[in-house]
């Protein structure tokens, strides 16, 4: 059995994963970490990861940007690989994650779903054909009203994936309300909508002269993120230090299915 520490166990995603792992034959939660104690769990829960004295093979993190430094310190000190799913991280925190991966296995992904990770690859192909033909790129994301960060980590990851295929030539425009001017050619507009219980929608719009191509991903339940995070945790347990993402997990599964 792979022993998991669930970081952010009493949040929405922490509880999705707690329920999924109850039925899992290969992995189990041995401890949780959460500042909130409004839920009774079948495993011990610590207020801060530094207090956790339970041995584990991997950590799954869906918590808060405020907890990232303690999480990385623990992961390095105890040599427990960590799957970082929390979004809204600063550039400085992202750099700390990369640095930590020199000492322990770290997998970070702003979106654990298969669909979004496949979409990133499709967008690179689309951008390479459509951008030279003069198409503009805009991203619109929609999420529930409880979400703290905006734009979503996924929207930024989709833009980054496009930008990687365009030699990093594009800047991101988050707010068009401040200046009276036309959009620049080399920008990707990113807009966030918040309301109700929307689980997650991402639309990537390639707008050309007289034609528009739209790629859309809709998450109908949070289980798609939970299942992806569990797959990632099983993949990462026992891995040597290094920086991993969901493409490694998906490629690993494709190889397994071939054999
Ligand atoms: N990568 C993905 O696929 C993906 C999918 C969904 C959500 N997310 C991200 O995961 C994070 C959590 O999402 P959620 O919907 O479960 O949020 P949530 O607010 O429901 O849960 C977060 C939990 O973390 C706890 N927490 C806050 N500060 C903490 C700290 N310092 N130490 C330990 N626990 C702490 C909170 O008490 C809460 O129970 C967000 O950043 C969200 O954007 C990522
Ligand atoms: O519900 C959330 O919060 C989500 N956050 C991630 C993001 O910011 O992209 C993934 C989708 C759901």
Short mmCIF file of C-alpha atoms and ligand atoms in Angstrom, two decimals:
data_model
loop_
_atom_site.label_atom_id
_atom_site.label_comp_id
_atom_site.label_asym_id
_atom_site.label_seq_id
_atom_site.Cartn_x
_atom_site.Cartn_y
_atom_site.Cartn_z
CA UNK A 1 0.00 0.00 0.00
CA UNK A 2 1.25 3.50 -0.89
CA UNK A 3 0.96 5.69 2.22
CA UNK A 4 -0.38 9.19 1.50
CA UNK A 5 -0.37 12.39 3.56
CA UNK A 6 -3.34 14.53 2.47
CA UNK A 7 -2.32 18.19 2.81
CA UNK A 8 -5.49 20.30 2.95
CA UNK A 9 -7.53 17.23 3.93
CA UNK A 10 -10.62 19.12 5.15
CA UNK A 11 -11.05 21.19 2.01
CA UNK A 12 -13.22 20.31 -1.00
CA UNK A 13 -10.44 18.50 -2.88
CA UNK A 14 -9.04 16.92 0.30
CA UNK A 15 -12.42 15.33 0.94
CA UNK A 16 -12.84 14.21 -2.70
CA UNK A 17 -9.51 12.38 -2.42
CA UNK A 18 -10.30 11.00 1.05
CA UNK A 19 -13.46 9.41 -0.38
CA UNK A 20 -11.77 8.11 -3.55
CA UNK A 21 -8.94 6.50 -1.54
CA UNK A 22 -11.38 4.67 0.78
CA UNK A 23 -12.08 2.35 -2.18
CA UNK A 24 -8.49 2.17 -3.48
CA UNK A 25 -6.56 -1.12 -3.32
CA UNK A 26 -3.11 0.46 -3.87
CA UNK A 27 -3.04 3.65 -1.80
CA UNK A 28 -4.38 4.89 1.55
CA UNK A 29 -4.31 8.12 3.56
CA UNK A 30 -2.23 7.65 6.73
CA UNK A 31 -2.41 11.28 7.90
CA UNK A 32 -4.01 14.58 7.02
CA UNK A 33 -2.98 18.20 7.52
CA UNK A 34 -5.41 21.10 7.80
CA UNK A 35 -5.74 24.32 9.79
CA UNK A 36 -9.48 23.69 9.97
CA UNK A 37 -10.91 20.85 12.10
CA UNK A 38 -14.59 20.93 11.15
CA UNK A 39 -14.51 17.40 9.67
CA UNK A 40 -13.97 14.02 11.37
CA UNK A 41 -11.62 11.81 9.35
CA UNK A 42 -10.61 8.16 9.68
CA UNK A 43 -6.94 9.23 9.89
CA UNK A 44 -5.06 11.54 12.28
CA UNK A 45 -5.03 15.22 11.29
CA UNK A 46 -2.28 17.74 12.13
CA UNK A 47 -2.64 21.53 12.08
CA UNK A 48 0.72 22.00 10.34
CA UNK A 49 2.74 19.52 8.32
CA UNK A 50 5.78 20.19 10.54
CA UNK A 51 3.87 18.45 13.38
CA UNK A 52 3.18 15.29 11.35
CA UNK A 53 5.17 12.32 12.73
CA UNK A 54 3.55 9.61 10.57
CA UNK A 55 5.69 7.90 7.94
CA UNK A 56 4.46 8.17 4.36
CA UNK A 57 5.50 7.52 0.76
CA UNK A 58 3.98 10.61 -0.87
CA UNK A 59 2.11 13.84 -0.08
CA UNK A 60 -0.86 15.16 -2.08
CA UNK A 61 -1.31 18.92 -1.65
CA UNK A 62 -4.56 20.80 -2.26
CA UNK A 63 -4.32 23.48 0.43
CA UNK A 64 -3.15 27.08 0.35
CA UNK A 65 -0.33 29.21 -1.04
CA UNK A 66 0.34 30.17 2.59
CA UNK A 67 1.46 26.63 3.41
CA UNK A 68 3.81 25.99 0.49
CA UNK A 69 7.13 26.79 2.22
CA UNK A 70 6.43 24.48 5.22
CA UNK A 71 5.27 21.79 2.79
CA UNK A 72 8.47 21.92 0.74
CA UNK A 73 10.68 21.99 3.85
CA UNK A 74 8.95 18.87 5.21
CA UNK A 75 9.13 17.08 1.88
CA UNK A 76 12.88 17.72 1.60
CA UNK A 77 13.67 16.96 5.25
CA UNK A 78 11.70 13.67 5.38
CA UNK A 79 12.46 12.81 1.73
CA UNK A 80 8.77 12.31 0.93
CA UNK A 81 7.83 13.14 -2.70
CA UNK A 82 5.08 15.73 -3.09
CA UNK A 83 2.31 16.32 -5.65
CA UNK A 84 1.61 20.07 -5.59
CA UNK A 85 -1.88 20.90 -6.90
CA UNK A 86 -2.46 24.22 -5.09
CA UNK A 87 -2.77 27.16 -7.50
CA UNK A 88 -2.21 30.91 -7.18
CA UNK A 89 1.50 30.49 -6.35
CA UNK A 90 3.81 33.47 -6.86
CA UNK A 91 6.84 33.38 -9.18
CA UNK A 92 9.02 33.21 -6.06
CA UNK A 93 7.10 30.20 -4.74
CA UNK A 94 7.28 28.49 -8.14
CA UNK A 95 11.06 29.02 -8.08
CA UNK A 96 11.20 27.44 -4.59
CA UNK A 97 9.30 24.42 -5.90
CA UNK A 98 11.82 24.02 -8.75
CA UNK A 99 14.70 24.34 -6.25
CA UNK A 100 13.13 21.74 -3.92
CA UNK A 101 12.91 19.31 -6.84
CA UNK A 102 16.73 19.19 -6.88
CA UNK A 103 16.50 17.34 -3.54
CA UNK A 104 13.21 15.41 -3.68
CA UNK A 105 10.67 14.30 -6.30
CA UNK A 106 8.10 17.06 -6.94
CA UNK A 107 5.19 16.93 -9.37
CA UNK A 108 3.32 20.19 -9.93
CA UNK A 109 0.30 20.65 -12.12
CA UNK A 110 -2.33 23.39 -12.07
CA UNK A 111 -4.81 20.89 -13.46
CA UNK A 112 -4.78 17.16 -12.81
CA UNK A 113 -7.37 16.21 -15.45
CA UNK A 114 -6.47 14.15 -18.50
CA UNK A 115 -8.53 16.47 -20.74
CA UNK A 116 -6.69 19.69 -19.87
CA UNK A 117 -3.30 18.04 -20.15
CA UNK A 118 -4.15 16.71 -23.60
CA UNK A 119 -5.58 20.11 -24.58
CA UNK A 120 -2.20 21.72 -23.83
CA UNK A 121 -0.62 19.60 -26.54
CA UNK A 122 -3.43 20.30 -29.06
CA UNK A 123 -3.07 24.05 -28.44
CA UNK A 124 0.61 24.00 -29.32
CA UNK A 125 -0.17 22.49 -32.73
CA UNK A 126 -3.05 24.93 -33.28
CA UNK A 127 -0.93 27.95 -32.30
CA UNK A 128 1.89 27.00 -34.65
CA UNK A 129 -0.54 26.94 -37.59
CA UNK A 130 -2.93 29.76 -36.65
CA UNK A 131 -0.63 32.44 -35.20
CA UNK A 132 1.45 32.84 -38.40
CA UNK A 133 -1.91 33.18 -40.21
CA UNK A 134 -2.73 36.20 -38.01
CA UNK A 135 -5.06 34.66 -35.41
CA UNK A 136 -5.36 36.35 -31.98
CA UNK A 137 -5.55 34.23 -28.81
CA UNK A 138 -7.89 34.83 -25.86
CA UNK A 139 -8.64 32.60 -22.86
CA UNK A 140 -11.80 32.74 -20.74
CA UNK A 141 -12.06 30.67 -17.56
CA UNK A 142 -15.06 30.17 -15.24
CA UNK A 143 -15.03 28.81 -11.68
CA UNK A 144 -17.14 28.63 -8.51
CA UNK A 145 -17.58 31.64 -6.23
CA UNK A 146 -15.36 30.18 -3.45
CA UNK A 147 -12.21 30.17 -5.58
CA UNK A 148 -9.53 32.50 -4.16
CA UNK A 149 -7.09 32.88 -7.06
CA UNK A 150 -7.71 34.47 -10.44
CA UNK A 151 -7.03 33.79 -13.19
CA UNK A 152 -7.01 30.04 -12.63
CA UNK A 153 -3.73 28.17 -12.58
CA UNK A 154 -5.05 26.22 -15.53
CA UNK A 155 -5.64 29.35 -17.64
CA UNK A 156 -2.03 30.39 -17.01
CA UNK A 157 -0.80 26.86 -17.78
CA UNK A 158 -2.73 26.84 -21.07
CA UNK A 159 -1.24 30.22 -22.00
CA UNK A 160 2.25 29.01 -20.99
CA UNK A 161 1.85 25.92 -23.12
CA UNK A 162 0.93 28.07 -26.17
CA UNK A 163 3.76 30.50 -25.40
CA UNK A 164 6.27 27.62 -25.19
CA UNK A 165 5.40 26.72 -28.77
CA UNK A 166 5.79 30.38 -29.88
CA UNK A 167 9.30 31.00 -28.46
CA UNK A 168 7.86 32.91 -25.45
CA UNK A 169 6.91 35.86 -27.66
CA UNK A 170 3.55 36.53 -25.95
CA UNK A 171 2.64 38.71 -22.93
CA UNK A 172 -0.49 38.09 -20.88
CA UNK A 173 -3.20 40.78 -20.64
CA UNK A 174 -5.44 40.34 -17.57
CA UNK A 175 -7.30 43.65 -17.59
CA UNK A 176 -8.40 45.71 -20.59
CA UNK A 177 -10.32 48.27 -18.54
CA UNK A 178 -7.37 50.50 -17.66
CA UNK A 179 -6.25 51.79 -21.05
CA UNK A 180 -8.13 53.00 -24.10
CA UNK A 181 -6.23 51.12 -26.78
CA UNK A 182 -6.44 48.23 -29.22
CA UNK A 183 -5.13 44.80 -28.26
CA UNK A 184 -1.47 44.19 -29.03
CA UNK A 185 -0.59 41.51 -31.56
CA UNK A 186 1.71 39.62 -29.21
CA UNK A 187 -0.64 39.22 -26.26
CA UNK A 188 -2.89 36.52 -24.88
CA UNK A 189 -5.94 37.97 -23.12
CA UNK A 190 -6.94 36.00 -20.01
CA UNK A 191 -10.31 36.69 -18.34
CA UNK A 192 -11.79 35.14 -15.18
CA UNK A 193 -15.48 34.63 -14.32
CA UNK A 194 -16.56 33.58 -10.79
CA UNK A 195 -19.97 32.37 -9.67
CA UNK A 196 -22.13 29.66 -8.12
CA UNK A 197 -20.78 26.14 -8.20
CA UNK A 198 -19.07 26.06 -11.61
CA UNK A 199 -16.46 23.29 -11.25
CA UNK A 200 -14.21 24.61 -14.02
CA UNK A 201 -14.48 25.77 -17.63
CA UNK A 202 -11.67 26.86 -19.91
CA UNK A 203 -12.17 28.27 -23.39
CA UNK A 204 -9.26 29.07 -25.66
CA UNK A 205 -10.31 31.25 -28.57
CA UNK A 206 -8.28 31.64 -31.74
CA UNK A 207 -9.87 34.62 -33.51
CA UNK A 208 -8.88 35.26 -37.13
CA UNK A 209 -10.29 37.31 -39.99
CA UNK A 210 -13.81 36.00 -40.63
CA UNK A 211 -13.28 32.76 -38.70
CA UNK A 212 -12.93 31.68 -35.07
CA UNK A 213 -11.76 28.38 -33.62
CA UNK A 214 -12.63 27.60 -29.97
CA UNK A 215 -11.25 24.84 -27.78
CA UNK A 216 -13.29 24.21 -24.65
CA UNK A 217 -12.81 21.97 -21.63
CA UNK A 218 -15.56 21.56 -19.02
CA UNK A 219 -15.03 19.84 -15.69
CA UNK A 220 -18.36 18.41 -14.48
CA UNK A 221 -17.07 17.08 -11.13
CA UNK A 222 -14.03 17.60 -8.93
CA UNK A 223 -13.43 13.84 -9.13
CA UNK A 224 -11.46 14.32 -12.37
CA UNK A 225 -8.86 16.34 -10.44
CA UNK A 226 -8.89 13.86 -7.55
CA UNK A 227 -8.37 10.83 -9.79
CA UNK A 228 -5.52 12.59 -11.59
CA UNK A 229 -3.87 13.54 -8.29
CA UNK A 230 -4.08 9.94 -7.05
CA UNK A 231 -2.56 8.65 -10.31
CA UNK A 232 0.19 11.26 -9.94
CA UNK A 233 0.85 10.22 -6.30
CA UNK A 234 1.16 6.53 -7.28
CA UNK A 235 3.54 7.54 -10.09
CA UNK A 236 5.67 9.77 -7.85
CA UNK A 237 6.08 7.50 -4.79
CA UNK A 238 9.61 6.11 -4.87
CA UNK A 239 10.79 8.39 -7.71
CA UNK A 240 14.22 10.06 -7.45
CA UNK A 241 14.56 13.84 -7.00
CA UNK A 242 13.38 15.77 -10.04
CA UNK A 243 10.64 17.99 -11.40
CA UNK A 244 7.70 16.11 -12.88
CA UNK A 245 4.35 17.11 -14.39
CA UNK A 246 1.20 15.33 -15.57
CA UNK A 247 2.73 14.59 -18.97
CA UNK A 248 5.09 12.13 -17.22
CA UNK A 249 2.11 10.38 -15.57
CA UNK A 250 0.11 10.21 -18.79
CA UNK A 251 3.10 8.95 -20.81
CA UNK A 252 3.76 6.35 -18.08
CA UNK A 253 0.17 5.08 -18.34
CA UNK A 254 0.30 4.97 -22.14
CA UNK A 255 3.49 2.87 -21.95
CA UNK A 256 1.84 0.53 -19.39
CA UNK A 257 -1.24 0.08 -21.59
CA UNK A 258 0.98 -0.82 -24.57
CA UNK A 259 2.72 -3.66 -22.72
N1 LIG B 1 -4.42 21.20 -9.68
C1 LIG B 1 -5.73 20.94 -9.78
O1 LIG B 1 -6.18 20.13 -10.60
C2 LIG B 1 -6.67 21.63 -8.83
C3 LIG B 1 -8.03 21.26 -8.81
C4 LIG B 1 -8.85 21.85 -7.85
C5 LIG B 1 -8.33 22.79 -6.97
N2 LIG B 1 -7.03 23.14 -7.06
C6 LIG B 1 -6.42 24.09 -6.13
O2 LIG B 1 -6.23 23.41 -4.88
C7 LIG B 1 -6.37 24.34 -3.81
C8 LIG B 1 -7.44 23.84 -2.85
O3 LIG B 1 -8.68 23.78 -3.51
P1 LIG B 1 -10.03 23.41 -2.72
O4 LIG B 1 -11.15 23.67 -3.68
O5 LIG B 1 -9.90 22.07 -2.10
O6 LIG B 1 -10.02 24.57 -1.61
P2 LIG B 1 -10.64 24.56 -0.16
O7 LIG B 1 -10.58 25.97 0.31
O8 LIG B 1 -11.94 23.86 -0.14
O9 LIG B 1 -9.60 23.67 0.69
C9 LIG B 1 -8.34 24.10 1.12
C10 LIG B 1 -8.08 23.48 2.50
O10 LIG B 1 -6.75 23.84 2.89
C11 LIG B 1 -6.80 24.22 4.24
N3 LIG B 1 -5.69 25.11 4.55
C12 LIG B 1 -5.63 26.46 4.39
N4 LIG B 1 -4.46 26.92 4.83
C13 LIG B 1 -3.75 25.86 5.25
C14 LIG B 1 -2.47 25.70 5.83
N5 LIG B 1 -1.67 26.77 6.04
N6 LIG B 1 -2.06 24.44 6.15
C15 LIG B 1 -2.86 23.38 5.95
N7 LIG B 1 -4.11 23.47 5.44
C16 LIG B 1 -4.54 24.70 5.09
C17 LIG B 1 -8.15 24.88 4.45
O11 LIG B 1 -8.55 24.87 5.82
C18 LIG B 1 -9.03 24.01 3.57
O12 LIG B 1 -9.60 22.94 4.31
C19 LIG B 1 -6.68 25.69 -4.46
O13 LIG B 1 -5.47 26.39 -4.66
C20 LIG B 1 -7.27 25.30 -5.82
O14 LIG B 1 -7.14 26.30 -6.78
C21 LIG B 1 -6.19 22.58 -7.96
O1 LIG B 2 -11.64 24.74 -8.06
C1 LIG B 2 -10.50 25.21 -8.24
O2 LIG B 2 -10.00 26.05 -7.47
C2 LIG B 2 -9.70 24.77 -9.40
N1 LIG B 2 -8.47 25.21 -9.49
C3 LIG B 2 -7.52 24.85 -10.48
C4 LIG B 2 -7.05 26.08 -11.24
O3 LIG B 2 -6.89 27.15 -10.65
O4 LIG B 2 -6.81 25.99 -12.44
C5 LIG B 2 -7.99 23.74 -11.39
C6 LIG B 2 -9.46 23.78 -11.67
C7 LIG B 2 -10.28 23.83 -10.39
#
